[in-house]
Amino acid sequence: MDVFDILDRLVAFASVAGEPNGDIAGWIASYLKERGAKVILLPGPEGDRSNLFATIGPADVPGYILSGHMDVVPAGEPQWTSDPFTLRRQDERLYGRGTTDMKGFLAAALAAVPALTKLRLARPIHLAFSYDEEVGCRGVPHLIARLPELCAKPLGVIVGEPSGMRAVRGHKGKAAARLTIHGRPGHSSRPDLGLNAIHAMASALSAAVSEAEQLAQGPFDPIFEPAYSSLQAGVIAGGQSVNIIPDICTLDLEARAIPGVDPASLLAPVKARAEALVPQGYVVGWTPISAYPALSLPRDAALAALLCELTGEAPLAAVSYGTEAGLYQAAGIDAIICGPGDIGRAHKPDEYILADELAACQRMIEVLGARCAA
Ligand SMILES: [Zn+2]
């Protein structure tokens, strides 16, 4: 099977984030087993979806992880020219949901496996494919927790998110949470008997707005755009009718943090303002939605030098999107981003990848393999 055949199979598994993924994970596991890799499926606590970890070469020696996610965002946009889950080739472009983000990388890695297994690898190459990345990196923490029993501590992780095959050393961290305020319903003519959840939320919302304004004053990290941490209210919902005292209001918030700042800590002032309403009789709920830390690989790290050699260009300092790389780094393993395709095509109708981009990625992985050979 070449990289196109593999991508064709991968795209055909819808594998939308938040859904069971036994079909795609099972197919990849058997592909790898048939080609001599050691494979383990690592079911997550949900019970119906798994991470996949595979090793080519000796697992007890430090090697490299190629990291990707098997899930994709939904493809409900009406603008798709053809079925998003059927790979369609038109000249150099291969269209389908996930071609760029990031089944193209998975396909290139899988297509390189026969070449890797032929080499006598002195250092192993591992594949770490996660689930539910697109709903806030929910799958990969369970894989990272199991790494110490799966392999010697790796020298580095290459996260194959679309970066135009240019390595990237940094991104911001992120935390998202839902704030829920419960009041007491009633007829709007008797506000004295109820507790208006929307009015209460106004207080928390204004805390979010002033925190956002405050963050724009710094601290700054000039490699990012914008150069400061940020916060926004993204979704607000509550109320049923203009003459009913609303008994519930929810607010979804996210914060993006420069390296050195804990993204969850940026949301804390909003949570505190909401909790200050409790003595008035409101019930306040706070549910973390997702979080991942910032990535900041030093310019002089060995992994940065390796990627400079493999790609022929110095790694970029930062990108604006987040990845699982920050979670690997937080676990003490150097991580860097490098994958095929342009992030600008991701999460959009008619997502595509170029045949050349897949070939370049497969070549990079094969060159990495040659460097790991005895
Ligand atoms: Zn992705």
Tab-separated table of C-alpha atoms and ligand atoms in Angstrom:
chain	number	residue	atom	x	y	z
A	1	MET	CA	0.000	0.000	0.000
A	2	ASP	CA	1.381	3.409	-0.835
A	3	VAL	CA	0.708	6.624	1.040
A	4	PHE	CA	-2.322	7.405	-1.152
A	5	ASP	CA	-3.933	3.994	-0.556
A	6	ILE	CA	-3.396	4.434	3.171
A	7	LEU	CA	-4.824	7.958	3.214
A	8	ASP	CA	-7.817	6.679	1.248
A	9	ARG	CA	-8.490	4.083	3.968
A	10	LEU	CA	-7.962	6.530	6.841
A	11	VAL	CA	-10.278	9.197	5.400
A	12	ALA	CA	-13.004	6.561	4.912
A	13	PHE	CA	-13.188	6.081	8.704
A	14	ALA	CA	-15.163	9.155	9.754
A	15	SER	CA	-13.478	9.111	13.220
A	16	VAL	CA	-15.104	12.362	14.308
A	17	ALA	CA	-13.830	13.540	17.695
A	18	GLY	CA	-15.960	12.521	20.647
A	19	GLU	CA	-17.088	9.257	19.031
A	20	PRO	CA	-15.873	5.667	19.482
A	21	ASN	CA	-12.783	4.982	17.327
A	22	GLY	CA	-12.421	1.194	17.344
A	23	ASP	CA	-12.621	0.935	13.555
A	24	ILE	CA	-9.760	3.281	12.629
A	25	ALA	CA	-7.560	2.256	15.569
A	26	GLY	CA	-8.141	-1.426	14.765
A	27	TRP	CA	-7.296	-0.961	11.097
A	28	ILE	CA	-4.052	0.906	11.876
A	29	ALA	CA	-3.101	-1.719	14.488
A	30	SER	CA	-3.471	-4.582	12.013
A	31	TYR	CA	-1.639	-2.674	9.276
A	32	LEU	CA	1.283	-2.180	11.675
A	33	LYS	CA	1.264	-5.744	13.039
A	34	GLU	CA	1.308	-7.196	9.530
A	35	ARG	CA	4.451	-5.153	8.861
A	36	GLY	CA	6.291	-6.259	11.971
A	37	ALA	CA	5.730	-3.355	14.383
A	38	LYS	CA	4.909	-3.926	18.046
A	39	VAL	CA	1.479	-2.422	18.625
A	40	ILE	CA	-0.677	-1.820	21.657
A	41	LEU	CA	-4.115	-0.253	21.830
A	42	LEU	CA	-4.599	1.725	25.019
A	43	PRO	CA	-8.305	2.140	25.795
A	44	GLY	CA	-9.214	5.399	27.489
A	45	PRO	CA	-11.515	5.679	30.513
A	46	GLU	CA	-14.511	6.163	28.166
A	47	GLY	CA	-14.157	2.451	27.301
A	48	ASP	CA	-15.130	2.812	23.633
A	49	ARG	CA	-12.041	4.579	22.230
A	50	SER	CA	-8.310	4.021	22.312
A	51	ASN	CA	-4.926	5.565	21.812
A	52	LEU	CA	-2.475	3.517	19.754
A	53	PHE	CA	1.215	3.087	20.502
A	54	ALA	CA	3.595	1.216	18.205
A	55	THR	CA	7.325	0.577	18.264
A	56	ILE	CA	9.751	-0.237	15.489
A	57	GLY	CA	13.177	-1.163	16.844
A	58	PRO	CA	14.329	-1.759	20.439
A	59	ALA	CA	11.851	-0.324	22.982
A	60	ASP	CA	14.402	-0.266	25.811
A	61	VAL	CA	16.622	2.343	24.122
A	62	PRO	CA	15.651	6.048	23.905
A	63	GLY	CA	14.216	6.904	20.490
A	64	TYR	CA	11.743	9.226	18.833
A	65	ILE	CA	7.972	9.432	18.880
A	66	LEU	CA	5.954	10.423	15.824
A	67	SER	CA	2.761	11.824	17.273
A	68	GLY	CA	-0.588	12.381	15.616
A	69	HIS	CA	-4.297	12.228	16.331
A	70	MET	CA	-6.749	9.843	14.668
A	71	ASP	CA	-9.844	11.993	15.197
A	72	VAL	CA	-11.087	14.788	12.941
A	73	VAL	CA	-13.552	17.649	13.302
A	74	PRO	CA	-17.080	17.097	11.915
A	75	ALA	CA	-17.667	17.708	8.203
A	76	GLY	CA	-21.218	19.044	8.197
A	77	GLU	CA	-20.499	22.150	6.126
A	78	PRO	CA	-22.756	22.222	3.047
A	79	GLN	CA	-19.929	23.665	0.905
A	80	TRP	CA	-18.161	20.315	0.452
A	81	THR	CA	-17.857	19.577	-3.276
A	82	SER	CA	-17.866	15.820	-2.671
A	83	ASP	CA	-18.293	13.345	0.195
A	84	PRO	CA	-15.794	14.469	2.869
A	85	PHE	CA	-15.176	10.850	3.896
A	86	THR	CA	-14.252	9.623	0.419
A	87	LEU	CA	-10.767	10.663	-0.667
A	88	ARG	CA	-10.971	12.466	-4.001
A	89	ARG	CA	-7.900	13.204	-6.055
A	90	GLN	CA	-7.886	16.074	-8.501
A	91	ASP	CA	-4.477	16.649	-10.031
A	92	GLU	CA	-2.067	17.173	-7.128
A	93	ARG	CA	-4.776	17.780	-4.542
A	94	LEU	CA	-6.272	15.066	-2.343
A	95	TYR	CA	-9.555	16.201	-0.828
A	96	GLY	CA	-11.218	14.811	2.294
A	97	ARG	CA	-11.857	15.574	5.964
A	98	GLY	CA	-8.612	15.134	7.861
A	99	THR	CA	-6.298	15.061	4.842
A	100	THR	CA	-4.356	17.977	6.342
A	101	ASP	CA	-5.432	17.727	10.006
A	102	MET	CA	-3.971	15.218	10.329
A	103	LYS	CA	-4.490	11.918	8.583
A	104	GLY	CA	-1.976	12.957	5.919
A	105	PHE	CA	0.756	12.782	8.554
A	106	LEU	CA	-0.546	9.440	9.831
A	107	ALA	CA	-0.573	8.087	6.271
A	108	ALA	CA	2.995	9.284	5.616
A	109	ALA	CA	4.197	7.699	8.866
A	110	LEU	CA	2.410	4.421	8.129
A	111	ALA	CA	3.718	4.380	4.549
A	112	ALA	CA	7.266	4.754	5.897
A	113	VAL	CA	6.917	1.749	8.208
A	114	PRO	CA	8.006	-0.950	5.707
A	115	ALA	CA	11.228	1.023	5.070
A	116	LEU	CA	11.776	1.469	8.818
A	117	THR	CA	11.284	-2.202	9.636
A	118	LYS	CA	13.886	-3.130	6.993
A	119	LEU	CA	16.488	-0.982	8.765
A	120	ARG	CA	18.252	-2.416	11.784
A	121	LEU	CA	17.237	0.427	14.076
A	122	ALA	CA	19.627	1.109	16.959
A	123	ARG	CA	17.157	3.677	18.266
A	124	PRO	CA	13.443	2.985	18.050
A	125	ILE	CA	10.806	4.979	16.250
A	126	HIS	CA	7.451	4.963	17.983
A	127	LEU	CA	4.070	5.947	16.635
A	128	ALA	CA	1.757	7.548	19.192
A	129	PHE	CA	-1.691	8.112	17.701
A	130	SER	CA	-4.294	9.637	19.998
A	131	TYR	CA	-8.066	10.076	20.081
A	132	ASP	CA	-10.228	13.137	20.827
A	133	GLU	CA	-7.512	15.720	20.221
A	134	GLU	CA	-10.037	17.988	18.523
A	135	VAL	CA	-12.190	18.243	21.639
A	136	GLY	CA	-9.321	19.517	23.780
A	137	CYS	CA	-6.526	16.912	23.787
A	138	ARG	CA	-8.585	14.532	25.887
A	139	GLY	CA	-7.039	11.269	24.712
A	140	VAL	CA	-3.288	11.796	24.730
A	141	PRO	CA	-2.818	12.369	28.507
A	142	HIS	CA	-3.773	8.707	29.035
A	143	LEU	CA	-1.111	7.630	26.534
A	144	ILE	CA	1.547	9.890	28.060
A	145	ALA	CA	0.779	8.442	31.502
A	146	ARG	CA	1.536	4.929	30.185
A	147	LEU	CA	4.790	5.840	28.369
A	148	PRO	CA	7.177	4.795	31.181
A	149	GLU	CA	5.974	1.194	30.886
A	150	LEU	CA	5.963	1.234	27.062
A	151	CYS	CA	9.449	2.476	26.208
A	152	ALA	CA	12.653	4.054	27.471
A	153	LYS	CA	12.239	7.817	27.909
A	154	PRO	CA	12.197	9.191	24.345
A	155	LEU	CA	14.747	11.728	23.064
A	156	GLY	CA	11.980	13.701	21.449
A	157	VAL	CA	8.499	13.840	19.997
A	158	ILE	CA	7.669	15.097	16.521
A	159	VAL	CA	4.041	16.208	16.474
A	160	GLY	CA	2.914	16.078	12.860
A	161	GLU	CA	0.312	18.843	12.923
A	162	PRO	CA	0.226	20.761	9.637
A	163	SER	CA	3.157	23.184	9.553
A	164	GLY	CA	4.171	23.053	5.896
A	165	MET	CA	6.979	20.649	6.942
A	166	ARG	CA	8.661	23.542	8.723
A	167	ALA	CA	9.527	22.677	12.315
A	168	VAL	CA	8.010	24.876	15.040
A	169	ARG	CA	9.274	25.234	18.607
A	170	GLY	CA	6.444	27.006	20.371
A	171	HIS	CA	2.760	27.650	20.840
A	172	LYS	CA	0.534	29.117	23.529
A	173	GLY	CA	-1.238	27.019	26.143
A	174	LYS	CA	-4.995	27.012	26.467
A	175	ALA	CA	-7.701	26.348	29.031
A	176	ALA	CA	-11.444	26.352	28.457
A	177	ALA	CA	-14.190	26.044	31.030
A	178	ARG	CA	-17.962	26.386	31.444
A	179	LEU	CA	-19.341	28.537	34.229
A	180	THR	CA	-22.921	27.750	35.276
A	181	ILE	CA	-24.935	29.970	37.584
A	182	HIS	CA	-28.210	28.671	39.018
A	183	GLY	CA	-30.650	31.211	40.452
A	184	ARG	CA	-34.325	30.845	41.375
A	185	PRO	CA	-37.111	31.053	38.744
A	186	GLY	CA	-40.317	32.979	39.111
A	187	HIS	CA	-42.700	35.454	37.492
A	188	SER	CA	-40.894	38.555	36.302
A	189	SER	CA	-43.417	40.724	38.163
A	190	ARG	CA	-41.986	39.430	41.459
A	191	PRO	CA	-38.205	39.804	41.188
A	192	ASP	CA	-38.132	39.970	44.976
A	193	LEU	CA	-39.033	36.241	45.087
A	194	GLY	CA	-36.518	34.997	42.509
A	195	LEU	CA	-32.812	35.085	41.782
A	196	ASN	CA	-31.947	36.212	38.248
A	197	ALA	CA	-29.143	33.995	36.907
A	198	ILE	CA	-28.461	36.283	33.938
A	199	HIS	CA	-28.040	39.329	36.172
A	200	ALA	CA	-25.634	37.333	38.300
A	201	MET	CA	-23.713	36.233	35.222
A	202	ALA	CA	-23.250	39.873	34.240
A	203	SER	CA	-20.952	40.219	37.208
A	204	ALA	CA	-18.823	37.227	36.176
A	205	LEU	CA	-18.837	38.372	32.557
A	206	SER	CA	-17.551	41.797	33.485
A	207	ALA	CA	-14.753	40.103	35.436
A	208	ALA	CA	-13.878	38.218	32.218
A	209	VAL	CA	-13.851	41.424	30.170
A	210	SER	CA	-11.643	43.299	32.611
A	211	GLU	CA	-9.276	40.319	32.927
A	212	ALA	CA	-9.009	40.271	29.106
A	213	GLU	CA	-8.165	43.994	29.087
A	214	GLN	CA	-5.639	43.494	31.864
A	215	LEU	CA	-3.890	40.663	29.983
A	216	ALA	CA	-3.338	42.915	26.960
A	217	GLN	CA	-1.074	45.019	29.218
A	218	GLY	CA	1.415	42.121	29.448
A	219	PRO	CA	3.519	40.213	30.282
A	220	PHE	CA	4.646	39.872	26.679
A	221	ASP	CA	6.412	37.194	24.678
A	222	PRO	CA	7.301	38.746	21.320
A	223	ILE	CA	7.331	35.441	19.402
A	224	PHE	CA	3.513	35.331	19.558
A	225	GLU	CA	0.705	37.231	17.862
A	226	PRO	CA	-0.654	38.784	19.936
A	227	ALA	CA	2.384	38.874	22.223
A	228	TYR	CA	0.300	38.556	25.414
A	229	SER	CA	-1.962	35.956	27.029
A	230	SER	CA	-5.630	36.409	26.178
A	231	LEU	CA	-9.082	35.487	27.412
A	232	GLN	CA	-12.521	35.564	25.894
A	233	ALA	CA	-16.141	34.676	26.595
A	234	GLY	CA	-17.186	32.572	23.622
A	235	VAL	CA	-20.728	31.371	24.316
A	236	ILE	CA	-23.388	32.632	26.698
A	237	ALA	CA	-26.811	31.059	27.170
A	238	GLY	CA	-29.702	31.495	29.555
A	239	GLY	CA	-33.322	32.406	29.986
A	240	GLN	CA	-36.574	31.200	28.438
A	241	SER	CA	-38.868	34.175	28.154
A	242	VAL	CA	-38.845	37.881	28.880
A	243	ASN	CA	-41.430	37.447	31.655
A	244	ILE	CA	-39.737	34.575	33.486
A	245	ILE	CA	-36.915	35.118	35.952
A	246	PRO	CA	-34.097	33.055	34.405
A	247	ASP	CA	-32.956	30.306	36.745
A	248	ILE	CA	-29.834	29.275	34.850
A	249	CYS	CA	-27.134	30.934	32.775
A	250	THR	CA	-23.978	29.389	31.326
A	251	LEU	CA	-20.829	31.018	29.992
A	252	ASP	CA	-18.076	29.219	28.034
A	253	LEU	CA	-14.668	30.850	28.390
A	254	GLU	CA	-11.213	30.195	27.078
A	255	ALA	CA	-7.803	31.592	27.874
A	256	ARG	CA	-4.592	31.330	25.863
A	257	ALA	CA	-1.340	31.639	27.759
A	258	ILE	CA	2.206	32.487	26.762
A	259	PRO	CA	4.891	30.049	28.049
A	260	GLY	CA	5.433	30.333	31.788
A	261	VAL	CA	1.783	31.160	32.479
A	262	ASP	CA	-0.660	28.450	33.567
A	263	PRO	CA	-3.658	28.886	31.238
A	264	ALA	CA	-6.128	27.695	33.893
A	265	SER	CA	-4.901	30.420	36.268
A	266	LEU	CA	-6.085	33.084	33.790
A	267	LEU	CA	-9.683	31.957	34.281
A	268	ALA	CA	-9.437	32.015	38.076
A	269	PRO	CA	-10.587	35.667	38.564
A	270	VAL	CA	-13.836	34.887	36.698
A	271	LYS	CA	-14.447	31.807	38.814
A	272	ALA	CA	-13.746	33.797	41.984
A	273	ARG	CA	-16.192	36.562	41.001
A	274	ALA	CA	-18.915	33.956	40.367
A	275	GLU	CA	-18.242	32.219	43.660
A	276	ALA	CA	-18.663	35.535	45.451
A	277	LEU	CA	-22.361	35.309	44.490
A	278	VAL	CA	-22.955	32.158	46.523
A	279	PRO	CA	-23.850	33.989	49.782
A	280	GLN	CA	-26.766	35.623	47.892
A	281	GLY	CA	-28.226	32.167	47.240
A	282	TYR	CA	-26.863	31.409	43.780
A	283	VAL	CA	-25.396	27.985	43.035
A	284	VAL	CA	-22.218	28.171	40.972
A	285	GLY	CA	-20.747	25.354	38.870
A	286	TRP	CA	-17.357	25.332	37.169
A	287	THR	CA	-16.531	22.608	34.626
A	288	PRO	CA	-13.134	22.507	32.908
A	289	ILE	CA	-13.646	21.729	29.204
A	290	SER	CA	-10.064	21.295	28.088
A	291	ALA	CA	-6.538	22.422	28.836
A	292	TYR	CA	-3.074	22.019	27.448
A	293	PRO	CA	0.109	23.829	28.385
A	294	ALA	CA	2.198	26.046	26.141
A	295	LEU	CA	5.065	24.617	24.097
A	296	SER	CA	8.466	26.233	24.341
A	297	LEU	CA	11.372	24.171	23.044
A	298	PRO	CA	14.673	26.036	23.480
A	299	ARG	CA	16.366	27.148	20.269
A	300	ASP	CA	19.495	25.139	21.177
A	301	ALA	CA	17.678	21.881	22.034
A	302	ALA	CA	19.059	18.756	20.334
A	303	LEU	CA	15.592	18.060	18.904
A	304	ALA	CA	15.535	21.509	17.245
A	305	ALA	CA	18.938	20.804	15.672
A	306	LEU	CA	17.731	17.397	14.456
A	307	LEU	CA	14.673	18.926	12.776
A	308	CYS	CA	16.826	21.639	11.244
A	309	GLU	CA	18.871	18.856	9.620
A	310	LEU	CA	15.821	16.843	8.557
A	311	THR	CA	13.970	19.796	7.017
A	312	GLY	CA	16.917	21.919	5.875
A	313	GLU	CA	15.567	24.994	7.656
A	314	ALA	CA	15.800	26.466	11.136
A	315	PRO	CA	12.626	25.808	13.164
A	316	LEU	CA	10.127	28.641	13.491
A	317	ALA	CA	9.716	30.121	16.955
A	318	ALA	CA	5.934	29.816	17.206
A	319	VAL	CA	2.557	29.159	15.630
A	320	SER	CA	-0.818	30.416	16.768
A	321	TYR	CA	-2.611	27.044	17.091
A	322	GLY	CA	-2.152	24.574	19.919
A	323	THR	CA	-1.101	20.930	19.821
A	324	GLU	CA	-0.389	17.896	21.978
A	325	ALA	CA	3.282	18.941	21.992
A	326	GLY	CA	2.765	21.073	25.108
A	327	LEU	CA	1.521	18.008	27.006
A	328	TYR	CA	4.605	15.958	26.047
A	329	GLN	CA	6.827	18.838	27.105
A	330	ALA	CA	4.982	19.107	30.433
A	331	ALA	CA	5.744	15.385	30.918
A	332	GLY	CA	9.457	16.149	30.526
A	333	ILE	CA	9.881	15.010	26.923
A	334	ASP	CA	11.166	17.485	24.324
A	335	ALA	CA	8.617	18.071	21.598
A	336	ILE	CA	8.477	19.939	18.304
A	337	ILE	CA	5.838	20.390	15.603
A	338	CYS	CA	6.498	19.338	12.006
A	339	GLY	CA	3.941	17.985	9.584
A	340	PRO	CA	2.624	18.233	6.048
A	341	GLY	CA	-0.013	20.662	4.821
A	342	ASP	CA	-1.150	24.146	5.684
A	343	ILE	CA	-3.151	24.772	8.862
A	344	GLY	CA	-5.208	27.285	6.861
A	345	ARG	CA	-6.922	24.351	5.091
A	346	ALA	CA	-7.888	22.579	8.307
A	347	HIS	CA	-11.406	22.587	9.777
A	348	LYS	CA	-12.837	23.844	6.472
A	349	PRO	CA	-14.895	22.431	3.598
A	350	ASP	CA	-12.823	20.921	0.774
A	351	GLU	CA	-9.860	20.343	3.086
A	352	TYR	CA	-7.019	18.942	0.991
A	353	ILE	CA	-3.364	17.990	1.008
A	354	LEU	CA	-0.894	17.960	-1.880
A	355	ALA	CA	0.699	14.736	-3.104
A	356	ASP	CA	4.118	16.412	-2.821
A	357	GLU	CA	3.517	17.308	0.801
A	358	LEU	CA	2.805	13.683	1.671
A	359	ALA	CA	5.923	12.551	-0.187
A	360	ALA	CA	8.101	15.123	1.606
A	361	CYS	CA	6.805	13.978	4.988
A	362	GLN	CA	7.341	10.296	4.219
A	363	ARG	CA	10.864	11.122	3.068
A	364	MET	CA	11.626	13.019	6.291
A	365	ILE	CA	10.495	10.046	8.370
A	366	GLU	CA	12.594	7.650	6.302
A	367	VAL	CA	15.640	9.905	6.728
A	368	LEU	CA	14.981	9.983	10.475
A	369	GLY	CA	14.893	6.182	10.340
A	370	ALA	CA	18.236	6.060	8.519
A	371	ARG	CA	19.740	8.241	11.277
A	372	CYS	CA	18.411	5.832	13.893
A	373	ALA	CA	19.842	2.795	12.100
A	374	ALA	CA	22.738	0.843	13.552
B	1	ZN	ZN	-4.819	18.481	14.396
